[in-house]
JSON list of C-alpha atoms in Angstrom, two decimals:
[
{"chain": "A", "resi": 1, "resn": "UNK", "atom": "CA", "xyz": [20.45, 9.74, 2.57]},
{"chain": "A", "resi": 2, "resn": "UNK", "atom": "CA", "xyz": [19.57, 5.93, 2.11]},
{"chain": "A", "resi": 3, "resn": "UNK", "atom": "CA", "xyz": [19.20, 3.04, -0.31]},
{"chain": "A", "resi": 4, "resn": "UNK", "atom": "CA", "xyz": [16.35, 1.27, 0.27]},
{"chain": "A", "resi": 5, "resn": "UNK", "atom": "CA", "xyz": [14.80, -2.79, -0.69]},
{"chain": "A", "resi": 6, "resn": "UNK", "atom": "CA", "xyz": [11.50, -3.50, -1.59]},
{"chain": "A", "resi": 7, "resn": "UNK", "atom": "CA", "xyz": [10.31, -6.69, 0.40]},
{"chain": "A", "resi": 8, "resn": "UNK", "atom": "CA", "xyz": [10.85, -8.69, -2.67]},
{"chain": "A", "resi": 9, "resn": "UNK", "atom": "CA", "xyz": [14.27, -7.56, -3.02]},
{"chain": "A", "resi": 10, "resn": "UNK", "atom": "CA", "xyz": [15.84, -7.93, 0.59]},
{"chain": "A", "resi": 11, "resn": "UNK", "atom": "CA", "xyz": [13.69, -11.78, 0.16]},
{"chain": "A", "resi": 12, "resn": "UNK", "atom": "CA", "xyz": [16.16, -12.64, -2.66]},
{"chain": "A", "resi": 13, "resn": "UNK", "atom": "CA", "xyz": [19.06, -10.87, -1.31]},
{"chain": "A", "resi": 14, "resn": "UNK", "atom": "CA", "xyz": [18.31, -12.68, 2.04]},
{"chain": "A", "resi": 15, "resn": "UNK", "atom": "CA", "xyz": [18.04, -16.10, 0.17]},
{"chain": "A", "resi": 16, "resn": "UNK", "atom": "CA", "xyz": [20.83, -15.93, -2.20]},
{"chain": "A", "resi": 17, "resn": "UNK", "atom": "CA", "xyz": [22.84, -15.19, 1.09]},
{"chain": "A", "resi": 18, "resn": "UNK", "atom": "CA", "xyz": [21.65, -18.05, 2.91]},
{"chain": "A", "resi": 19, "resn": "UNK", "atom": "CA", "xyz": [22.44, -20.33, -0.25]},
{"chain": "A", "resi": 20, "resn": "UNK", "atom": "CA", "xyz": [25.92, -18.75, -0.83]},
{"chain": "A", "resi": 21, "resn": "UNK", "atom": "CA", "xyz": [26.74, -19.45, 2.93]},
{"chain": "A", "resi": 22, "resn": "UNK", "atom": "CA", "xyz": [28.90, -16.24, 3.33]},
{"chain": "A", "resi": 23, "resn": "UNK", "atom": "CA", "xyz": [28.29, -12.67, 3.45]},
{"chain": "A", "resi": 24, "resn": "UNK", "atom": "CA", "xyz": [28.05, -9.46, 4.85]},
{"chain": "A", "resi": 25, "resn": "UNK", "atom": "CA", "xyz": [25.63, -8.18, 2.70]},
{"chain": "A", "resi": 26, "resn": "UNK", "atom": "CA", "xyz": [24.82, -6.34, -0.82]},
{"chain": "A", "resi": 27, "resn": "UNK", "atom": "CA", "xyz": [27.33, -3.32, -2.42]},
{"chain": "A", "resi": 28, "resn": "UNK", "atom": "CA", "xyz": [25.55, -0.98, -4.63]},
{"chain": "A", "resi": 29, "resn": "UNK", "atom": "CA", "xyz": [27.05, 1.75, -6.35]},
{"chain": "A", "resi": 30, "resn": "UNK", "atom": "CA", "xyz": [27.73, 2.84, -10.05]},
{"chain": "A", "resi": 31, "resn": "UNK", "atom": "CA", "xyz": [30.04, 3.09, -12.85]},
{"chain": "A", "resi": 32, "resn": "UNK", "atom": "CA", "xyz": [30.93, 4.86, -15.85]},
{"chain": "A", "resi": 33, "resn": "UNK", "atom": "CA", "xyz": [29.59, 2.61, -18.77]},
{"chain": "A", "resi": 34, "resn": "UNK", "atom": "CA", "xyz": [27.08, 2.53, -21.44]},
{"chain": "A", "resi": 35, "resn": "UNK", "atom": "CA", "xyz": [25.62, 4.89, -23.82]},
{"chain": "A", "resi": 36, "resn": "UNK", "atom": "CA", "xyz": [23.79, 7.01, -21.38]},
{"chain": "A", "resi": 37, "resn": "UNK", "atom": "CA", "xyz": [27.29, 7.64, -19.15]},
{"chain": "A", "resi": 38, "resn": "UNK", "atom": "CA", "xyz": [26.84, 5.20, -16.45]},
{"chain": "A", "resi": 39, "resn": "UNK", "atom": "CA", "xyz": [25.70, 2.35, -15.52]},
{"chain": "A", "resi": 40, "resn": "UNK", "atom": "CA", "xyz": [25.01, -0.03, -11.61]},
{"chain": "A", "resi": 41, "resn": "UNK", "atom": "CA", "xyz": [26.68, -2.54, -10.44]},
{"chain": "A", "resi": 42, "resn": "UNK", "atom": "CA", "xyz": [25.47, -5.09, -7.82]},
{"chain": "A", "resi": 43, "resn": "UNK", "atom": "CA", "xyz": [27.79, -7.31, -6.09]},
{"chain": "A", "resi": 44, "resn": "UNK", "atom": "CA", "xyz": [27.51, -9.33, -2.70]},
{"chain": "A", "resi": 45, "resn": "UNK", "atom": "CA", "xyz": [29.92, -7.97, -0.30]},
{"chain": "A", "resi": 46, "resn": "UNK", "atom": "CA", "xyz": [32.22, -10.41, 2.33]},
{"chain": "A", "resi": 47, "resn": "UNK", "atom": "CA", "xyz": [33.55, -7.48, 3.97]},
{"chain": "A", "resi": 48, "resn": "UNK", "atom": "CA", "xyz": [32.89, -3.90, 4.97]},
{"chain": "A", "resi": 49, "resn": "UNK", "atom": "CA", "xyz": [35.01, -1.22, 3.47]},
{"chain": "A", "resi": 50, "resn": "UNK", "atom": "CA", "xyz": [36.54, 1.49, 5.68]},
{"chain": "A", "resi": 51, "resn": "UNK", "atom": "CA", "xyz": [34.72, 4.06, 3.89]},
{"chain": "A", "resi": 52, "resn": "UNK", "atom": "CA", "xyz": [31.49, 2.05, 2.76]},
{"chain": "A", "resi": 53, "resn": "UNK", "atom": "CA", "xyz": [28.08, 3.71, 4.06]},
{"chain": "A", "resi": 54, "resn": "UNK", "atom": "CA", "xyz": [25.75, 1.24, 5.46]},
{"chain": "A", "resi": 55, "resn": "UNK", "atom": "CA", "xyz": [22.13, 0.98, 5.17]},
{"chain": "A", "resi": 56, "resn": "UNK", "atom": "CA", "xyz": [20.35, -1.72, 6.49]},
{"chain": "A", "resi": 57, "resn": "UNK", "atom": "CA", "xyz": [16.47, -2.88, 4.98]},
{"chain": "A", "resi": 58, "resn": "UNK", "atom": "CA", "xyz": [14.60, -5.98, 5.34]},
{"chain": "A", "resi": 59, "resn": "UNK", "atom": "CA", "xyz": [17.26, -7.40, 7.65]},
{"chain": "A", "resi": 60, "resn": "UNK", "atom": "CA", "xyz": [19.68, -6.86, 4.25]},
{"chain": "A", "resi": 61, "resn": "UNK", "atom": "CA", "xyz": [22.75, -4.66, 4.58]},
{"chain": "A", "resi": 62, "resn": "UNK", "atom": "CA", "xyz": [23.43, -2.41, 1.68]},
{"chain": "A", "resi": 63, "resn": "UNK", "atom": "CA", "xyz": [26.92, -1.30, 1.21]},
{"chain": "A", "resi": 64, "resn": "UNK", "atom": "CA", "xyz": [27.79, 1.83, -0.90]},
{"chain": "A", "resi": 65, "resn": "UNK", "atom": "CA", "xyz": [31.11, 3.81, -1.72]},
{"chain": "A", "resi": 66, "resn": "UNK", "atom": "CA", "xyz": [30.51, 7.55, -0.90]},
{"chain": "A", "resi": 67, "resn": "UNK", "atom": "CA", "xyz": [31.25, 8.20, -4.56]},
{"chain": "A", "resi": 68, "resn": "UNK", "atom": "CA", "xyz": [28.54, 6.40, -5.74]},
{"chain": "A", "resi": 69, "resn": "UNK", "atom": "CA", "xyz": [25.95, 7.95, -2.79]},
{"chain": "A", "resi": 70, "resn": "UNK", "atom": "CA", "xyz": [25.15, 11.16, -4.97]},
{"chain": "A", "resi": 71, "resn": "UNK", "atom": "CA", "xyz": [24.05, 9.11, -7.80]},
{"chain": "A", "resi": 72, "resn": "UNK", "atom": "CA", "xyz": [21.67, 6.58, -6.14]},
{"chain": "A", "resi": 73, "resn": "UNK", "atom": "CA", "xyz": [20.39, 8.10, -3.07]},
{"chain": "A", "resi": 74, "resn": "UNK", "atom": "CA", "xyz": [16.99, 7.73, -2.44]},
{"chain": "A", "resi": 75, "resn": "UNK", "atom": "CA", "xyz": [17.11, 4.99, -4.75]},
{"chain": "A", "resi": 76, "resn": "UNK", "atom": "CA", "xyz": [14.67, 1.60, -3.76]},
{"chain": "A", "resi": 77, "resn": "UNK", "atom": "CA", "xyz": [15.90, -1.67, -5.41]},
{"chain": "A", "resi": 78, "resn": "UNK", "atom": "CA", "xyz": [12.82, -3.95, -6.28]},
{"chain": "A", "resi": 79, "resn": "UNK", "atom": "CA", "xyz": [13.48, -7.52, -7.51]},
{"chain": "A", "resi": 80, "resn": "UNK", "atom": "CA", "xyz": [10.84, -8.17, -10.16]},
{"chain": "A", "resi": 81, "resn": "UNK", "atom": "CA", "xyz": [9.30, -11.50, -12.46]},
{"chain": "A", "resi": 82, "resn": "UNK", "atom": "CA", "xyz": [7.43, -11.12, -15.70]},
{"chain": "A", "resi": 83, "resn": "UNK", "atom": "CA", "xyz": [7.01, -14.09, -16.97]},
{"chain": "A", "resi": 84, "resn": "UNK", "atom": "CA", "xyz": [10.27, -16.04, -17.69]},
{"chain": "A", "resi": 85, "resn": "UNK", "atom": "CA", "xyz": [12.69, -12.93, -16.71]},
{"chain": "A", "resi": 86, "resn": "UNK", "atom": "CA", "xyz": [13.56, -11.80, -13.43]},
{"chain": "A", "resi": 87, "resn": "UNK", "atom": "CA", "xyz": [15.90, -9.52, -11.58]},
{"chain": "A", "resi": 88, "resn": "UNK", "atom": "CA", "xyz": [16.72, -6.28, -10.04]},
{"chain": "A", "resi": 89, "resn": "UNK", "atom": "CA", "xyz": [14.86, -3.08, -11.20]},
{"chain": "A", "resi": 90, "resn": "UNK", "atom": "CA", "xyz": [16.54, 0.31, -9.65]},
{"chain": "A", "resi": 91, "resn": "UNK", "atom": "CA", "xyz": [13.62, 2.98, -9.29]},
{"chain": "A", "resi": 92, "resn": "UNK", "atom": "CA", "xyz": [15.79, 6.12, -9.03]},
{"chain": "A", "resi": 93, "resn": "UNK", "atom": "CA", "xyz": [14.30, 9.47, -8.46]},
{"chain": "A", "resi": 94, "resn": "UNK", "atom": "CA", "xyz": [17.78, 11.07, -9.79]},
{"chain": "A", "resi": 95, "resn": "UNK", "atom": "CA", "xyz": [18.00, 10.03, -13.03]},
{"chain": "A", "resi": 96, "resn": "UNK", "atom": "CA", "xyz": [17.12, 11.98, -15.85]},
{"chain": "A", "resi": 97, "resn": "UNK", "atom": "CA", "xyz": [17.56, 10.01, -18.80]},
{"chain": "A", "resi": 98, "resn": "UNK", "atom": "CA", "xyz": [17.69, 6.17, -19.51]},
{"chain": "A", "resi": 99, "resn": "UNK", "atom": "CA", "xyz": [19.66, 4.60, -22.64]},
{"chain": "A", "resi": 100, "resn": "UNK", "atom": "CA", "xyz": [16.80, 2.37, -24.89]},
{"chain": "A", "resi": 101, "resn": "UNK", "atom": "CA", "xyz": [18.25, -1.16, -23.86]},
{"chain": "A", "resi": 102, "resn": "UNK", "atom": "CA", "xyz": [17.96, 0.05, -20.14]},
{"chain": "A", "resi": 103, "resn": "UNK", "atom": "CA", "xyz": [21.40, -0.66, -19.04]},
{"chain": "A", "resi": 104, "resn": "UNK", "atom": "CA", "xyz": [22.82, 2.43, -18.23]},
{"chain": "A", "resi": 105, "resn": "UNK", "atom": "CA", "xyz": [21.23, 6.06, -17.01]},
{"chain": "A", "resi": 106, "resn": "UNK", "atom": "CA", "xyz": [22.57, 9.73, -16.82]},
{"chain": "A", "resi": 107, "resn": "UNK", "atom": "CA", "xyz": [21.43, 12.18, -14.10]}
]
C-alpha cells in the first residue's frame, strides 16, 4: 500500500513547505462530495495523527487516514502546468468513473 509524488509534485510540496515555514508534511485522503460520490482533499499537515499512515516520497511525507487508504492506494499525485493553470492531478488506478467537471470520482 502507498501514495506516491511525482518529482514535480514533492518539488512544490517541498517549496510551499519551505515558504509556509511549518510543517510536517502533506494529508491526503477523501470525502464524500460531488456528483460522482466523492471527492480529495489536500491539506498540509502540522502534526501526525495517532492513526495517520505515513508514506514518505521525494523527501515529502504523505499523511493519510486509514479510511481514506482503500480509496487512493496506489494513487501518484503529479503537480501539472498548461499554460496559465496549474495544480495537483491524482492518477488513480481505482477509480472507475470521473464526474465531467473533474472534481469528484467513484470507484
Amino acid at each position: 500500500m502507498a501514495i506516491t509524488l511525482t518529482e514535480n509534485a514533492a518539488q512544490h510540496v517541498r517549496n510551499f513547505m519551505a515558504k509556509r515555514g511549518k510543517g510536517v508534511g502533506l494529508r491526503v485522503g477523501v470525502r464524500t462530495s460531488g456528483c460522482s460520490g466523492m471527492a480529495y482533499k489536500l491539506e498540509f499537515a502540522d502534526e501526525v495523527g495517532n492513526d495517520d499512515l505515513q508514506f514518505v516520497c521525494g523527501g515529502v511525507t504523505v499523511l493519510v487516514d486509514p479510511k481514506s487508504l482503500p480509496y487512493i492506494d496506489g494513487m501518484e499525485l503529479d503537480f501539472t502546468r498548461e499554460g496559465l493553470n496549474e495544480g495537483f492531478k491524482f492518477n488513480n488506478p481505482n477509480v472507475k468513473n470521473e464526474c465531467g467537471c473533474g472534481e469528484s470520482f467513484n470507484i
